[in-house]
Coordinates of C-alpha atoms in Angstrom, one line a residue:
M57 CA 28.5 -2.1 -29.0
T58 CA 28.8 -0.1 -32.2
E59 CA 25.3 -1.0 -33.4
P60 CA 22.0 0.4 -32.2
I61 CA 20.8 -1.7 -29.2
D62 CA 17.1 -2.4 -28.8
Y63 CA 16.2 -2.9 -25.1
E64 CA 13.1 -4.9 -26.1
E65 CA 15.2 -7.3 -28.2
V66 CA 17.8 -7.6 -25.4
A67 CA 15.1 -8.6 -23.0
K68 CA 13.6 -11.1 -25.4
Q69 CA 17.0 -12.9 -25.6
A70 CA 16.7 -13.2 -21.8
Y71 CA 13.1 -14.5 -22.0
S72 CA 11.9 -11.4 -20.1
S73 CA 10.0 -8.2 -20.5
S74 CA 12.0 -5.1 -21.0
F75 CA 10.8 -3.6 -17.8
H76 CA 11.6 -6.7 -15.7
F77 CA 15.0 -7.3 -17.4
Q78 CA 16.2 -3.7 -16.8
R79 CA 15.0 -3.9 -13.2
V80 CA 16.8 -7.2 -12.4
F81 CA 19.9 -6.1 -14.4
S82 CA 20.2 -3.0 -12.2
I83 CA 19.6 -5.0 -9.0
L84 CA 22.2 -7.7 -9.8
C85 CA 24.9 -5.5 -11.4
G86 CA 24.7 -2.3 -9.4
F87 CA 24.3 -0.1 -12.5
T88 CA 21.6 0.2 -15.1
L89 CA 21.6 -1.4 -18.6
G90 CA 22.0 2.1 -20.1
E91 CA 25.0 2.9 -17.9
Y92 CA 26.6 -0.4 -18.8
I93 CA 26.2 0.2 -22.5
R94 CA 27.5 3.8 -22.2
M95 CA 30.6 2.8 -20.2
R96 CA 31.5 0.0 -22.5
R97 CA 31.2 2.2 -25.5
L98 CA 33.3 5.0 -24.0
S99 CA 35.9 2.4 -22.9
L100 CA 36.1 1.1 -26.5
A101 CA 36.2 4.6 -27.9
G102 CA 39.1 5.5 -25.7
S103 CA 41.1 2.5 -26.9
E104 CA 40.4 3.2 -30.5
L105 CA 41.3 6.9 -30.3
T106 CA 44.7 6.1 -28.8
A107 CA 45.4 3.2 -31.1
S108 CA 44.2 4.4 -34.5
A109 CA 43.9 7.5 -36.7
I110 CA 40.1 7.7 -36.3
R111 CA 38.7 11.2 -36.1
V112 CA 36.9 12.4 -33.0
I113 CA 33.7 13.0 -35.0
D114 CA 33.8 9.5 -36.5
A115 CA 34.3 7.9 -33.1
A116 CA 31.3 9.9 -31.8
V117 CA 29.1 8.5 -34.6
K118 CA 30.5 5.0 -34.3
Y119 CA 29.7 4.8 -30.6
G120 CA 26.2 6.2 -30.8
Y121 CA 26.5 9.9 -30.2
D122 CA 24.7 12.6 -32.3
S123 CA 27.5 15.1 -32.2
S124 CA 31.1 15.5 -31.3
E125 CA 30.1 17.9 -28.5
S126 CA 27.9 15.4 -26.7
F127 CA 30.5 12.6 -27.2
S128 CA 33.3 14.9 -25.8
R129 CA 31.2 15.7 -22.7
A130 CA 30.5 12.0 -22.0
F131 CA 34.0 11.0 -22.8
T132 CA 35.5 13.6 -20.5
R133 CA 33.2 12.6 -17.6
F134 CA 34.1 9.0 -18.0
H135 CA 37.9 9.2 -18.7
G136 CA 38.8 12.5 -17.1
V137 CA 40.4 13.7 -20.3
T138 CA 39.0 15.0 -23.6
P139 CA 39.0 12.9 -26.8
S140 CA 41.6 15.1 -28.3
Q141 CA 43.9 14.6 -25.3
A142 CA 43.4 10.9 -25.7
K143 CA 44.4 11.0 -29.4
H144 CA 47.7 12.8 -28.6
G145 CA 48.8 9.9 -26.4
G146 CA 50.1 9.7 -22.9
A147 CA 46.7 10.4 -21.3
A148 CA 45.5 8.1 -18.5
L149 CA 42.2 6.4 -19.6
K150 CA 39.7 4.1 -17.9
S151 CA 38.9 0.6 -19.1
F152 CA 35.4 -0.9 -18.3
S153 CA 35.4 -4.6 -18.9
P154 CA 32.4 -6.5 -20.4
L155 CA 30.2 -8.5 -18.1
S156 CA 30.7 -12.3 -18.2
V157 CA 28.7 -15.1 -16.6
K158 CA 30.6 -17.6 -14.5
L159 CA 29.5 -20.8 -12.7
I160 CA 30.6 -20.4 -9.1
L161 CA 29.8 -22.1 -5.8
D162 CA 27.8 -19.7 -3.8
G163 CA 24.8 -19.6 -1.5
G164 CA 24.5 -21.5 1.7
N165 CA 22.6 -18.5 3.1
T166 CA 19.3 -18.5 5.0
M167 CA 16.4 -16.4 3.7
D168 CA 13.2 -15.8 5.6
Y169 CA 10.0 -15.6 3.5
R170 CA 6.4 -16.6 3.5
I171 CA 3.8 -17.3 0.8
E172 CA 0.7 -15.0 0.8
T173 CA -2.2 -16.0 -1.4
M174 CA -4.3 -12.9 -1.8
G175 CA -7.8 -12.3 -3.3
A176 CA -8.5 -9.2 -5.2
F177 CA -8.5 -6.0 -3.1
Q178 CA -8.5 -2.2 -3.6
L179 CA -5.6 0.1 -3.0
I180 CA -6.0 3.8 -2.4
C181 CA -3.0 5.6 -3.6
K182 CA -1.2 8.6 -5.1
K183 CA 0.4 7.6 -8.4
K184 CA 3.4 8.9 -10.4
Q185 CA 4.8 7.9 -13.8
V186 CA 8.4 7.0 -13.3
S187 CA 10.9 6.9 -16.1
G188 CA 11.4 3.3 -17.2
K189 CA 14.2 3.6 -19.7
E190 CA 16.9 3.1 -17.1
E191 CA 14.8 0.6 -15.0
M192 CA 13.6 1.9 -11.7
T193 CA 14.8 5.4 -11.0
T194 CA 15.5 5.3 -7.3
E195 CA 16.1 9.0 -7.0
E196 CA 12.7 9.8 -8.6
I197 CA 10.9 7.4 -6.2
T198 CA 12.8 8.8 -3.2
R199 CA 11.7 12.3 -4.1
F200 CA 8.2 11.1 -4.5
W201 CA 8.1 9.6 -1.1
Q202 CA 9.6 12.8 0.4
A203 CA 6.9 14.9 -1.3
C204 CA 4.1 12.5 0.0
N205 CA 5.6 12.9 3.6
T206 CA 5.4 16.7 3.4
D207 CA 2.3 17.4 1.4
G208 CA -0.2 15.5 3.7
T209 CA -0.6 12.5 1.4
I210 CA 0.5 9.9 4.1
P211 CA -1.9 11.1 6.8
A212 CA -4.7 11.2 4.2
L213 CA -4.0 7.6 3.2
C214 CA -3.9 6.5 6.8
K215 CA -7.6 7.5 7.2
F216 CA -8.6 4.8 4.7
I217 CA -6.8 1.9 6.2
P218 CA -9.3 -0.8 7.3
A219 CA -9.1 -2.8 10.5
D220 CA -8.3 -6.0 8.5
N221 CA -5.6 -4.3 6.4
V222 CA -3.8 -7.0 4.4
F223 CA -0.5 -5.2 5.0
G224 CA -0.9 -4.9 8.8
N225 CA -1.6 -1.1 9.3
C226 CA 1.3 -0.1 6.9
I227 CA 1.7 2.3 4.0
V228 CA 3.0 0.6 0.8
G229 CA 5.0 1.5 -2.2
A230 CA 3.4 -0.2 -5.2
C231 CA 5.4 -1.0 -8.4
F232 CA 2.8 -1.8 -11.1
G233 CA 3.7 -4.1 -14.0
K234 CA 4.6 -2.1 -17.0
D235 CA 3.2 -2.3 -20.5
A236 CA 6.1 -3.1 -22.9
A237 CA 5.0 -0.3 -25.2
D238 CA 5.3 2.4 -22.6
S239 CA 8.5 4.3 -21.8
E240 CA 7.4 4.9 -18.2
F241 CA 5.9 2.7 -15.5
P242 CA 3.4 3.7 -12.7
Y243 CA 4.6 3.7 -9.1
A244 CA 2.3 4.6 -6.2
V245 CA 2.3 5.3 -2.5
G246 CA -0.8 3.8 -1.0
A247 CA -2.7 1.7 1.5
H248 CA -5.3 -1.0 1.6
Y249 CA -8.7 0.8 1.0
N250 CA -11.6 0.5 3.3
G251 CA -14.3 1.8 0.9
M252 CA -15.0 5.2 2.5
P253 CA -15.8 8.1 0.1
V254 CA -12.7 9.8 -1.2
A255 CA -12.8 13.6 -1.2
E256 CA -9.0 14.3 -1.2
E257 CA -7.6 15.5 -4.5
G258 CA -4.8 13.4 -6.1
L259 CA -5.9 10.1 -4.6
A260 CA -7.1 7.2 -6.7
V261 CA -8.6 3.8 -6.0
V262 CA -7.0 0.9 -7.9
E263 CA -8.1 -2.6 -8.3
I264 CA -5.4 -5.1 -7.4
P265 CA -6.2 -8.6 -8.9
A266 CA -5.7 -11.8 -7.0
H267 CA -2.1 -13.0 -6.8
T268 CA 0.2 -15.2 -4.9
Y269 CA 3.1 -13.3 -3.3
V270 CA 6.4 -14.1 -1.7
A271 CA 6.9 -11.8 1.2
F272 CA 10.4 -11.2 2.5
P273 CA 11.2 -9.4 5.8
C274 CA 13.9 -6.7 5.5
V275 CA 15.9 -5.4 8.5
G276 CA 18.2 -2.4 8.4
S277 CA 18.4 1.2 7.3
M278 CA 17.1 2.2 3.9
P279 CA 17.9 2.1 1.1
E280 CA 21.0 -0.1 1.7
A281 CA 19.0 -2.9 3.4
F282 CA 16.5 -3.0 0.4
E283 CA 19.3 -3.1 -2.1
R284 CA 21.0 -6.0 -0.4
L285 CA 17.7 -8.0 0.0
Y286 CA 16.6 -7.4 -3.6
Q287 CA 20.0 -8.7 -4.9
Q288 CA 19.7 -11.7 -2.6
I289 CA 16.1 -12.4 -3.8
Y290 CA 17.0 -12.4 -7.5
S291 CA 20.5 -14.0 -7.3
E292 CA 19.7 -16.7 -4.7
F293 CA 15.9 -17.2 -4.1
F294 CA 14.4 -17.2 -7.5
P295 CA 17.0 -19.3 -9.3
T296 CA 16.4 -22.1 -6.9
S297 CA 12.7 -21.6 -6.0
E298 CA 9.6 -23.2 -7.6
Y299 CA 8.3 -19.6 -8.0
Q300 CA 9.2 -16.9 -10.5
P301 CA 8.0 -13.2 -10.8
C302 CA 4.8 -13.0 -12.8
G303 CA 4.8 -9.2 -13.7
G304 CA 2.0 -8.3 -11.2
T305 CA 2.0 -5.5 -8.7
D306 CA 4.9 -5.7 -6.2
F307 CA 4.8 -3.9 -2.8
E308 CA 7.2 -2.4 -0.4
V309 CA 5.5 -2.5 3.0
Y310 CA 6.5 0.3 5.5
P311 CA 5.3 0.4 9.1
S312 CA 6.7 3.9 9.7
A313 CA 9.0 6.7 8.3
D314 CA 11.9 5.8 10.6
V315 CA 13.9 4.4 7.6
N316 CA 17.3 5.5 8.9
N317 CA 17.0 3.2 12.0
P318 CA 19.6 0.4 11.7
N319 CA 16.9 -2.0 13.2
Y320 CA 14.1 -0.8 10.9
T321 CA 11.9 -3.7 9.7
C322 CA 9.8 -3.6 6.6
E323 CA 8.8 -6.1 3.9
I324 CA 9.1 -6.7 0.1
W325 CA 6.1 -8.5 -1.5
I326 CA 6.7 -9.9 -5.0
A327 CA 3.8 -11.2 -7.1
V328 CA 4.8 -14.7 -8.3
E329 CA 3.6 -17.8 -10.2
K330 CA 4.9 -21.3 -10.2
K331 CA 7.5 -22.2 -12.9

């Protein structure tokens, strides 16, 4: 924790791409890789400041901060007291324990899914580059959907949906596989494309290659239902399935904008390959 941490190298140790590792880490743990590292470092810094004669500036450098000011701000947000108060003793600090992997008896749950084998098709969409450093930025994507709902993007996309729409007359969120060299990943709001001429600004047609998908129905209000299902997919389905994610384009399939309905039903499609 006191050394520079290369996210690409961390992912290699888990036999994964950096993008996929950070995404699954966040889904399973409930916080991002960056948040975990920051909280562990601040927890260790608090212990060292109270138990040794280390100076605040030296602690800042040791735990990865460029200045004592940035360290003090992060330390205060996490612990609720300043580094100087921690050094003087008697301050209440927070401890953030390291993650550990344990073998436990779990599961016994039923998951509905189906396998979809899809040929190549075209997606018409509005794309956005989303920060990939902290895995998927949910707030950024939520704001993007809100903008698409208010700026006319969704009605424009609906005009291009063909009668034989592979997603059943739905709008989709598309999470494209990320190049390991990029710091961002492309996300899109789109629909199956019927080939009609596109005059609307901001819309692009993207070729989606042939893939096998595992499609999971999701029932409940968003985003809580999605978060629960994603965690179940990666903690229960993939560890015991003959399939694994292949890094292709994944889809969130939405039939309407009524996402706050407790009975709302949508789907998650994950591109897979056999192990």
